[in-house]
Short mmCIF file of C-alpha atoms and ligand atoms in Angstrom, two decimals:
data_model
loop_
_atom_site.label_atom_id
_atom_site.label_comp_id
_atom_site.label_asym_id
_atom_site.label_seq_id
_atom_site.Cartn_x
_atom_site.Cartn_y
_atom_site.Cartn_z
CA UNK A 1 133.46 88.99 96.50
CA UNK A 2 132.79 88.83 92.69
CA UNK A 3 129.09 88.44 91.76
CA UNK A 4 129.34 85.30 89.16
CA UNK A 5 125.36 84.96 88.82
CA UNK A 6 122.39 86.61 88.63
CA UNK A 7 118.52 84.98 88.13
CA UNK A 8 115.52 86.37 87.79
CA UNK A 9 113.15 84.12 89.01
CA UNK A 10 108.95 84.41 88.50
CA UNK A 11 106.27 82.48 89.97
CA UNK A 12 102.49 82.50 91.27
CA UNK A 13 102.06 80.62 94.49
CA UNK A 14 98.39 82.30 94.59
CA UNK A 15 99.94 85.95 92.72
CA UNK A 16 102.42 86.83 90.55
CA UNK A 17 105.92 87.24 92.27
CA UNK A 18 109.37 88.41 90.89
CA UNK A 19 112.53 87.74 92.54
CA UNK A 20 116.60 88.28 92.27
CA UNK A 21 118.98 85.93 92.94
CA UNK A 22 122.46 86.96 93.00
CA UNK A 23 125.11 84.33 93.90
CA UNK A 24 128.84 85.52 94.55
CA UNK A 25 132.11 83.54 93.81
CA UNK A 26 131.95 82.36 97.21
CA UNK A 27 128.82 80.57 97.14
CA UNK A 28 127.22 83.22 98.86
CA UNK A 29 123.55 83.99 97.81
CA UNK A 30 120.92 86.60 98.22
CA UNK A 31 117.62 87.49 97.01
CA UNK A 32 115.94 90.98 96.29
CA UNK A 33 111.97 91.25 95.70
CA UNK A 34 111.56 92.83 92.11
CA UNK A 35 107.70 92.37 92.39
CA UNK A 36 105.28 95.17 90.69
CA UNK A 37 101.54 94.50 91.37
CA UNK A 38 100.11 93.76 87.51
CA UNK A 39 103.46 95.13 85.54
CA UNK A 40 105.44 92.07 86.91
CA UNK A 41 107.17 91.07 83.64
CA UNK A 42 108.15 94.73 83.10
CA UNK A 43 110.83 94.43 85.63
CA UNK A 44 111.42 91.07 84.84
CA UNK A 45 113.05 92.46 81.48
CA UNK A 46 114.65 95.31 83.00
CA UNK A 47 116.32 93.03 85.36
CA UNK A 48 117.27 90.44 83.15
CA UNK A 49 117.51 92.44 79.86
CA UNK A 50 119.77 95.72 81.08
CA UNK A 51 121.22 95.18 85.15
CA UNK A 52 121.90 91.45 85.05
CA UNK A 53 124.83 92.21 82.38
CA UNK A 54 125.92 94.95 84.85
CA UNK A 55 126.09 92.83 87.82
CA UNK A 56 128.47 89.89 86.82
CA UNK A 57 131.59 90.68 87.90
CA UNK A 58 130.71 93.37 90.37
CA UNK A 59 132.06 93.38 93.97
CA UNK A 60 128.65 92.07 95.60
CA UNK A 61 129.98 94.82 99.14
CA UNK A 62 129.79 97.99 97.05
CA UNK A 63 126.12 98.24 97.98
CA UNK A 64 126.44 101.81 97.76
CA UNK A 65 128.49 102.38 94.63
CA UNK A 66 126.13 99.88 92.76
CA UNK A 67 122.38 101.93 93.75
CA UNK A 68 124.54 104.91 92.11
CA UNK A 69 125.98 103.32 89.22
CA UNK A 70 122.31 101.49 88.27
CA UNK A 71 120.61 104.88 89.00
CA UNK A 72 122.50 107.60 87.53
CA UNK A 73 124.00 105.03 85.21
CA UNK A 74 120.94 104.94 83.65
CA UNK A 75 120.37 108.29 82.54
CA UNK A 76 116.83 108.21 82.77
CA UNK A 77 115.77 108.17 86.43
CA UNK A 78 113.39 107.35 89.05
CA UNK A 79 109.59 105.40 88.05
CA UNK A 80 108.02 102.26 89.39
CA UNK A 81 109.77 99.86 86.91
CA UNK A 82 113.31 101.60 87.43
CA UNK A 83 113.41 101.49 90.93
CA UNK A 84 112.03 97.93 91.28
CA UNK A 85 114.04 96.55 89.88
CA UNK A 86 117.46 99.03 91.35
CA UNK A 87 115.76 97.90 94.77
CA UNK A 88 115.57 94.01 94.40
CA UNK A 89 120.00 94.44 93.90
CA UNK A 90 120.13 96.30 96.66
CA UNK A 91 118.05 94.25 98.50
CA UNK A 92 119.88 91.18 97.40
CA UNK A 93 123.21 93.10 98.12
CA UNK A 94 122.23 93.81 101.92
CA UNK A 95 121.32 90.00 102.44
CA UNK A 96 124.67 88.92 100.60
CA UNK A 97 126.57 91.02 103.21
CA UNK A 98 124.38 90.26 106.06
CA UNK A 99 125.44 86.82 105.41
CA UNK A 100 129.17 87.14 104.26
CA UNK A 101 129.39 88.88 107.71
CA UNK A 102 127.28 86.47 110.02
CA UNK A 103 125.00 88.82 111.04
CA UNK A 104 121.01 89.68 110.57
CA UNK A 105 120.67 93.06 108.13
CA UNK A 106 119.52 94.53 111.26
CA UNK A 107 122.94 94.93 112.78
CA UNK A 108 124.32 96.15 109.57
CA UNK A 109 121.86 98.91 109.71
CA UNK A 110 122.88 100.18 112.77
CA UNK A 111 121.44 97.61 115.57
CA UNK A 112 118.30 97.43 117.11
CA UNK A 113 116.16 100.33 117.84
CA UNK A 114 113.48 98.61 119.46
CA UNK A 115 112.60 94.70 120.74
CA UNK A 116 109.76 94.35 118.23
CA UNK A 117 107.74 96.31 115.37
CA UNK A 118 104.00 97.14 115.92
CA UNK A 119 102.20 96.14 112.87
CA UNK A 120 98.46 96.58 112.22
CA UNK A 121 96.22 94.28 110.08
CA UNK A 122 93.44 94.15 107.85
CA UNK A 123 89.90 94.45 109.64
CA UNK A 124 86.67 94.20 106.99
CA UNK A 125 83.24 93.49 106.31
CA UNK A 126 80.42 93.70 103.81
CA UNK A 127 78.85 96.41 106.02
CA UNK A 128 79.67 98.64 109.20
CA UNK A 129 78.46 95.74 111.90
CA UNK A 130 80.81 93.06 110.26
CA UNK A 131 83.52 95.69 109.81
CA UNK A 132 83.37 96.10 114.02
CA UNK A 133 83.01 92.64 114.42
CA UNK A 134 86.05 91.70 112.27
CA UNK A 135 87.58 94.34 114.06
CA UNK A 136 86.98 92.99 117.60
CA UNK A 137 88.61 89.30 116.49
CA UNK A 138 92.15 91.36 115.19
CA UNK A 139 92.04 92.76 118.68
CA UNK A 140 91.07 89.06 120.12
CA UNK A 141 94.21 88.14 117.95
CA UNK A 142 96.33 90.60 120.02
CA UNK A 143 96.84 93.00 117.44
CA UNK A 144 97.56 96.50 118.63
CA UNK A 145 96.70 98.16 115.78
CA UNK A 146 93.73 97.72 112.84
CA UNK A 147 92.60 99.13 109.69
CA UNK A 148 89.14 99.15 109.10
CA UNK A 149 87.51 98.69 105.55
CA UNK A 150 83.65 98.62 105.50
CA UNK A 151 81.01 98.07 102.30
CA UNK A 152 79.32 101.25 101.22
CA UNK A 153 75.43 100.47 100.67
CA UNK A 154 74.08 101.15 97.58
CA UNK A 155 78.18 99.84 96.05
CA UNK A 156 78.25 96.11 95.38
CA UNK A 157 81.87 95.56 95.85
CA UNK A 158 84.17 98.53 97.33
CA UNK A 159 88.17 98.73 98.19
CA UNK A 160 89.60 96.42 101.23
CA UNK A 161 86.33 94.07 101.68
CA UNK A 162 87.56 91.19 100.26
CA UNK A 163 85.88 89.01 97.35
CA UNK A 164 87.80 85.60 97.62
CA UNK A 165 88.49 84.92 101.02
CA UNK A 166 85.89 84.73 103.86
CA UNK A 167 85.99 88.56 104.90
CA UNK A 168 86.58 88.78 108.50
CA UNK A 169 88.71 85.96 109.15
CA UNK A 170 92.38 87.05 111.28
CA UNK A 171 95.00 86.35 109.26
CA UNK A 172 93.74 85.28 105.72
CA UNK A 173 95.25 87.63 103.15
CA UNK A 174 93.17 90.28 101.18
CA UNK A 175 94.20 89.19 97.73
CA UNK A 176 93.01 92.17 94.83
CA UNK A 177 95.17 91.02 92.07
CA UNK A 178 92.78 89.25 89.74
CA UNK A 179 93.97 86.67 87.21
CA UNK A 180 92.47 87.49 83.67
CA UNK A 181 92.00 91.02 82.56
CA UNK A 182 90.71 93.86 84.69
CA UNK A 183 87.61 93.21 87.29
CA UNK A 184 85.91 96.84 87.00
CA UNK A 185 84.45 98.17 90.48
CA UNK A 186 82.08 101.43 91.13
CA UNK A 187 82.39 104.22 92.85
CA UNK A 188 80.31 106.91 94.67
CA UNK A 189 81.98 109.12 96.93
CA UNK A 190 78.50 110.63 98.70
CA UNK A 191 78.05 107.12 99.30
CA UNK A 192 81.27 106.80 100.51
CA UNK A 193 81.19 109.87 103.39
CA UNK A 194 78.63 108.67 104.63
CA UNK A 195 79.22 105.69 106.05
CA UNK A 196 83.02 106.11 106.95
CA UNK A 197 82.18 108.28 110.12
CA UNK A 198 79.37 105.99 110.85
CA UNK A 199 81.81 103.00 111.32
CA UNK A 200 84.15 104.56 113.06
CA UNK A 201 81.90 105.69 115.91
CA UNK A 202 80.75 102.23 116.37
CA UNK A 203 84.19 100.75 116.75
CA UNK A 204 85.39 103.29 119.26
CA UNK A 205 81.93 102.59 120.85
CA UNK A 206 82.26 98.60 121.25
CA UNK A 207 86.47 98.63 121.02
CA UNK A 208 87.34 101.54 123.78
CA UNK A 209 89.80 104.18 123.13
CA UNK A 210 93.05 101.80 123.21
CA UNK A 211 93.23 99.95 119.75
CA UNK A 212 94.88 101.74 116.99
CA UNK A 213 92.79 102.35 114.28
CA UNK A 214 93.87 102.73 110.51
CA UNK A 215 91.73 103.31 107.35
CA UNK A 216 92.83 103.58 103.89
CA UNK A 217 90.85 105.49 101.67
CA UNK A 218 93.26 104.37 98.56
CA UNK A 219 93.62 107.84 96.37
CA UNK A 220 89.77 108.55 95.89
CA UNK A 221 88.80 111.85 97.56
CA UNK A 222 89.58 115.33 96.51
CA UNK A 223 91.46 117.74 98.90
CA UNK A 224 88.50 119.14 100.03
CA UNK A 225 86.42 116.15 100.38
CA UNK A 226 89.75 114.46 102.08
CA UNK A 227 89.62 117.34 104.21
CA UNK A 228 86.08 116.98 105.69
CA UNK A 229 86.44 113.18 106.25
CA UNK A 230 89.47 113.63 108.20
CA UNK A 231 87.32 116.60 110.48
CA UNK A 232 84.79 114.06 110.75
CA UNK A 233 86.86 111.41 111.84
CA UNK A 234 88.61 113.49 114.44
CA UNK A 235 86.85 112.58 117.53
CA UNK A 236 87.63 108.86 116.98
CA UNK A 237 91.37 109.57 117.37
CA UNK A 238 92.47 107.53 114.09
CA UNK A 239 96.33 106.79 113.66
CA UNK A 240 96.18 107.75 110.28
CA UNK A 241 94.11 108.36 107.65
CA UNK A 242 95.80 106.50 104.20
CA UNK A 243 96.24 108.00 100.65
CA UNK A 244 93.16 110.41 100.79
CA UNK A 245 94.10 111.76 97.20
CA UNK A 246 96.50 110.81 94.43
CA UNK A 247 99.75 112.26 95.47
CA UNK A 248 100.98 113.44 92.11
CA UNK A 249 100.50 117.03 93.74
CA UNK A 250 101.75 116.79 96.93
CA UNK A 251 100.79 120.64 97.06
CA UNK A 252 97.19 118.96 97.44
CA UNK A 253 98.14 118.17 100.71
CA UNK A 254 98.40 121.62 102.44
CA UNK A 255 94.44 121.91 102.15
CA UNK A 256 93.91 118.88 103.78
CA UNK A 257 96.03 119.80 106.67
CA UNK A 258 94.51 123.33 107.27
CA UNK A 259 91.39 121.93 108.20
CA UNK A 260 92.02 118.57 109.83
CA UNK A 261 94.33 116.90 112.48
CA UNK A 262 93.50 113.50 111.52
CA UNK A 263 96.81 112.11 111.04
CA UNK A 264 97.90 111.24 107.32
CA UNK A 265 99.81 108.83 105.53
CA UNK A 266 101.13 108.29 101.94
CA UNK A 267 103.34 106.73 100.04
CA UNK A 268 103.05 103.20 99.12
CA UNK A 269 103.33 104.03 95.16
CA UNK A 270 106.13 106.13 96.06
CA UNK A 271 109.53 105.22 93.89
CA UNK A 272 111.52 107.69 95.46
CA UNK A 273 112.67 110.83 97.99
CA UNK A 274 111.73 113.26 95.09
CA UNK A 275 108.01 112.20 95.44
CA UNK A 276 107.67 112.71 99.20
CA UNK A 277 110.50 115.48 99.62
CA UNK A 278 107.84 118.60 99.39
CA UNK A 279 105.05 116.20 101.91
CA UNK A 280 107.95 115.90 103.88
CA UNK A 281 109.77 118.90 104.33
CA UNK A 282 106.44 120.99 104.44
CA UNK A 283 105.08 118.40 107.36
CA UNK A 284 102.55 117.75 105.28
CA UNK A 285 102.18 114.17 106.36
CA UNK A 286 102.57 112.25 109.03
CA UNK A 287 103.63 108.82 108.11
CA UNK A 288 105.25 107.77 104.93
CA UNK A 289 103.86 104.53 103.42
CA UNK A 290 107.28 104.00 100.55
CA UNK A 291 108.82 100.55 101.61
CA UNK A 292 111.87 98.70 100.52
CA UNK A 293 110.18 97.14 97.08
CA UNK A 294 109.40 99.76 95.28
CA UNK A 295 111.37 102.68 96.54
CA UNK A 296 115.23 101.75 95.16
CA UNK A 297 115.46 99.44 97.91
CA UNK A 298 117.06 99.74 101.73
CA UNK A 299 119.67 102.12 101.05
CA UNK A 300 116.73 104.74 99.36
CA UNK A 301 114.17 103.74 102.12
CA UNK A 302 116.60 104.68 104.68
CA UNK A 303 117.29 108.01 102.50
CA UNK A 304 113.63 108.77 103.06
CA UNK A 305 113.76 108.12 106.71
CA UNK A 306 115.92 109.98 107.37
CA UNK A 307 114.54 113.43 105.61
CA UNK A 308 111.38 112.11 107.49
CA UNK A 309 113.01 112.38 110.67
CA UNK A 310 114.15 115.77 110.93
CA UNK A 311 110.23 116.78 109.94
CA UNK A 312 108.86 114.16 112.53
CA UNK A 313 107.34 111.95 110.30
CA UNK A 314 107.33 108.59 110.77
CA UNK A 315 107.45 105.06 108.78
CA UNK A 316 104.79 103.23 108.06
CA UNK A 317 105.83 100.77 105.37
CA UNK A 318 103.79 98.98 102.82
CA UNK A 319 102.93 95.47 103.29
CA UNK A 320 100.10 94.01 101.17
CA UNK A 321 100.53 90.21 99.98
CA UNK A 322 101.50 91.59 96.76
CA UNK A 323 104.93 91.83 98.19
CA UNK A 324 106.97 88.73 98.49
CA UNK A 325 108.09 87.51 101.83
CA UNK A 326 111.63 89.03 101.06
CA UNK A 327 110.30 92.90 100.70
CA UNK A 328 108.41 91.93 104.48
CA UNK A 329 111.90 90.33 105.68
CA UNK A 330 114.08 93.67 104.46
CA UNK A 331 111.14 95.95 106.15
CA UNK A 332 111.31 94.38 109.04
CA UNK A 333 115.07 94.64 109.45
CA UNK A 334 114.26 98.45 108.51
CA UNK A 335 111.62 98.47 110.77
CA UNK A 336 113.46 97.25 113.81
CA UNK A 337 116.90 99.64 113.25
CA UNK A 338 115.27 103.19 111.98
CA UNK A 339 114.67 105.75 114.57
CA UNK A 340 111.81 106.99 113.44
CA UNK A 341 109.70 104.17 112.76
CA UNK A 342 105.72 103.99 112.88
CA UNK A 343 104.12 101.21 112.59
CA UNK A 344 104.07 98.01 109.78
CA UNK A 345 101.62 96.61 107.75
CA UNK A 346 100.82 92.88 107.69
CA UNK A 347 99.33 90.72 105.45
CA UNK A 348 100.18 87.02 106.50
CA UNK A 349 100.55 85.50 102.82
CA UNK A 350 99.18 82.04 102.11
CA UNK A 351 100.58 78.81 102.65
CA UNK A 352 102.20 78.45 99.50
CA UNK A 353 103.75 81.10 99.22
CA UNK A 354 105.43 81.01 103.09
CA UNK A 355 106.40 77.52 101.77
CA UNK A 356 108.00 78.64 98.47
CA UNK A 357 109.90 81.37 100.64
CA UNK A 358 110.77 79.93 104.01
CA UNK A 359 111.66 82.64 106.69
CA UNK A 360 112.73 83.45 110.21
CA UNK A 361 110.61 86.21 110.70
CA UNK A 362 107.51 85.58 113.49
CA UNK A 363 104.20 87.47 114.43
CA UNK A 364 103.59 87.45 118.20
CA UNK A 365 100.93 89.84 120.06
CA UNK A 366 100.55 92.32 117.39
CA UNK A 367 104.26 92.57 116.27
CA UNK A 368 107.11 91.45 114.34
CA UNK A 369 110.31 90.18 114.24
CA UNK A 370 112.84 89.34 111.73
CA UNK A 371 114.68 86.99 113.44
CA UNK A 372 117.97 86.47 114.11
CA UNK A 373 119.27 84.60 111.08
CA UNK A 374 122.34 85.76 108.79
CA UNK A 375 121.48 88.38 106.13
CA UNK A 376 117.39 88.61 105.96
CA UNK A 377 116.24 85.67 106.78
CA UNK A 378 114.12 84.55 104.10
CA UNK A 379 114.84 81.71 100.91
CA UNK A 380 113.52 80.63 98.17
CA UNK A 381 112.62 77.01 97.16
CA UNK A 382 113.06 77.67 93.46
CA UNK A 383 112.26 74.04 92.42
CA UNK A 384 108.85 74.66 94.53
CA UNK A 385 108.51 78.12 92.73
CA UNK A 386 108.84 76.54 89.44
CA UNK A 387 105.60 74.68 89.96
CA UNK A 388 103.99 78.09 90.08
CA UNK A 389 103.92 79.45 86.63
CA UNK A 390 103.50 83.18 85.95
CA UNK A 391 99.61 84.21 85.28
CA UNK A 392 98.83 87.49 84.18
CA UNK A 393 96.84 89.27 86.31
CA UNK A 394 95.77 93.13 87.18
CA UNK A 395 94.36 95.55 89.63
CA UNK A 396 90.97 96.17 89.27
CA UNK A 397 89.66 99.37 87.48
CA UNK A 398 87.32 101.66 89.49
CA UNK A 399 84.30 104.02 87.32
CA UNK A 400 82.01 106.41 89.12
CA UNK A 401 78.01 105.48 89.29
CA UNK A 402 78.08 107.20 85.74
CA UNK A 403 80.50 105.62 84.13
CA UNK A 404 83.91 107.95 84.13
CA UNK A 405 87.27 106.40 85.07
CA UNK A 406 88.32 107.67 88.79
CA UNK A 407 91.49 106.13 90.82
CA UNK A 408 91.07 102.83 91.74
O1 LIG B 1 99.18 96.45 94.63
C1 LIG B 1 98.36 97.40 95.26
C2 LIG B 1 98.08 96.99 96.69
O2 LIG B 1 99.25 96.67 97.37
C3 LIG B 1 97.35 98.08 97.43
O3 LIG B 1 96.10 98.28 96.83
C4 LIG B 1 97.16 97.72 98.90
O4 LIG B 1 96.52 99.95 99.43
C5 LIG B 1 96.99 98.90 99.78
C6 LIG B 1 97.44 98.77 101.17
O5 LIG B 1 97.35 99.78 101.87
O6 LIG B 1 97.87 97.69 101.55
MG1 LIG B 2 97.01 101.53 100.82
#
């Protein structure tokens, strides 16, 4: 089952999106997501410059030979760009399969470990009585589990309140890529610990004790300031507590765990094992954020989940609208078959972008499903996508009150 064609295809249906479509000599196709948040066109050229060549000709069911050959074959290993774009063939590869065979990636993964996958959504509000409020409707909604994001008084725009859409509607995306050059935000972290506890009380005051509640506090703390949020935060019982310093030292981590049980996750600019294998190993996490996208695809992710398993960490896979509808199909199937799963983030995406990639997967009462079609379920209407040109855009930049650069 030759590979005779391989297209890279970018559009912007509301943000940027980059996509693989391989095509075999029997007619076959399937598609990988190859999308990096603000470097799109960076693994655009990898792709099309240096692995298309590679793949004509290949036999599209060596799924495991080919992740080797484009990873050590490369020489220089690992990074964002790199394993983009290694994951969007192997992505493309398990569809191709799925479909040569009949059957939903799923099965090829080992079957079903569960009827559905819990995912949680994106609660928010300008301040700590719209954040509950927005809350309360996601629950409404049926959704078992929420992230919370509240404005900080005294910052005029802070991480996971939303700036486009109305903030506290279920089920309209949070969209930070901004078209043009860099939006610039600011930052105080006093600020910051201040009111985090404060809105957590109040939704485990109006909410009860059953909803599953998520915050992401997106790489800003130190380990000691992580440290005291997550003791503060302990008698609301949070799931986890999201990215609560850059993980570039993953040593960082041990501090936070000496002196909270807050639950943590991490992980969702992870590229590969090698960046969670200490967090791992060490249990110094609980969930692990990597997803199929940017972490060398469903034959890495399932690497990772593995490792993860023997420490008892679980998944918890990234799932911002900044990843195409065909990185949410291949999580799901992941989702649904690993033992050790967690819990998924969901972002619905907007209309034109579920209509330039039709898919089987449904939302019902708080979970997922990827459906039951052959490979992973999801297309792409590429004459539709062409009417979506590519638009540079980036993540915004983040500065303390004074002016220095800190992690957005
Ligand atoms: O591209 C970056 C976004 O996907 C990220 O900022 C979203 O942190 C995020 C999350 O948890 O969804
Ligand atoms: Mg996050």
């Amino acid at each position: 089952m030759k590979i005779v064609d391989a297209k890279v295809i970018v559009c912007s249906p509301g943000r940027n999106f980059v996509t693989l479509k391989l095509t075999t000599e029997d007619g076959v196709h399937g598609l990988g997501d190859a999308t990096l948040n603000g470097r799109e066109l960076a693994v655009a050229a990898y792709l099309q410059e240096h692995l298309v060549p590679l793949l004509i000709g290949r036999d599209a069911r060596r799924i495991e030979d080919t992740w080797h050959y484009l990873y050590k074959g490369a020489y220089w290993r690992g990074g964002p760009v790199t394993m983009t774009a290694i994951a969007a063939v192997d992505t493309a590869l398990w569809d191709i399969q799925g479909k040569a065979l009949g059957v939903p990636v799923y099965q090829l993964l080992g079957g079903r470990a569960r009827d559905s996958v819990m995912v949680y959504g994106h609660a928010h509000g300008d301040d700590v009585e719209e954040t509950v409020a927005s809350v309360a409707r996601f629950v409404a909604a049926g959704y078992k589990a929420v992230r919370a994001q509240s404005g900080i008084p005294g910052l005029a725009a802070t991480y996971g309140v939303a700036v486009a859409h109305s903030a506290t509607t279920v089920g309209k995306s949070y969209e930070p890529a901004v078209r043009g050059l860099p939006v610039e935000s600011l930052w105080s972290t006093e600020k910051y610990l201040e009111t985090v506890p404060r809105l957590f009380a109040r939704v485990r005051q109006e909410l009860g004790a059953d909803v599953h509640l998520l915050h992401d506090v997106h790489h800003r703390l130190t380990p000691n300031e992580a440290a005291r949020l997550g003791k503060e935060l302990e008698p609301y019982h949070l799931f986890w507590m999201e990215d609560p310093v850059p993980a570039e030292s993953q040593e960082s981590f041990r501090l936070i765990r000496r002196h909270t049980t807050t639950p943590i996750a991490v992980g969702e600019v992870f590229s590969s094992i090698y960046d969670c294998q200490q967090l791992i190993q060490e249990q110094l996490i609980d969930y692990v954020r990597a997803t199929v996208v940017h972490a060398g695809g469903l034959t890495h992710l399932r690497r990772i989940a593995h490792l993860a398993e023997l420490h008892h960490v679980r998944t918890g896979c990234h799932g911002a609208t900044d990843l195409s509808p065909v990185c949410m199909a291949a999580a799901l199937h992941f989702d649904l078959s690993v033992h050790n799963f967690g819990i998924q983030e969901y972002l619905p995406h907007n209309d034109d972008t579920d209509r330039v990639f039709p898919h089987a997967y449904t939302f019902a009462d708080g979970a997922m499903h990827p459906g039951e079609a052959p490979g992973l379920g999801v297309d792409i209407d590429e004459a539709l996508a062409a009417t979506f040109p590519y638009q540079r855009a980036y993540l915004p930049v983040n500065r303390k009150l004074d002016g220095t650069l800190h992690s957005w």
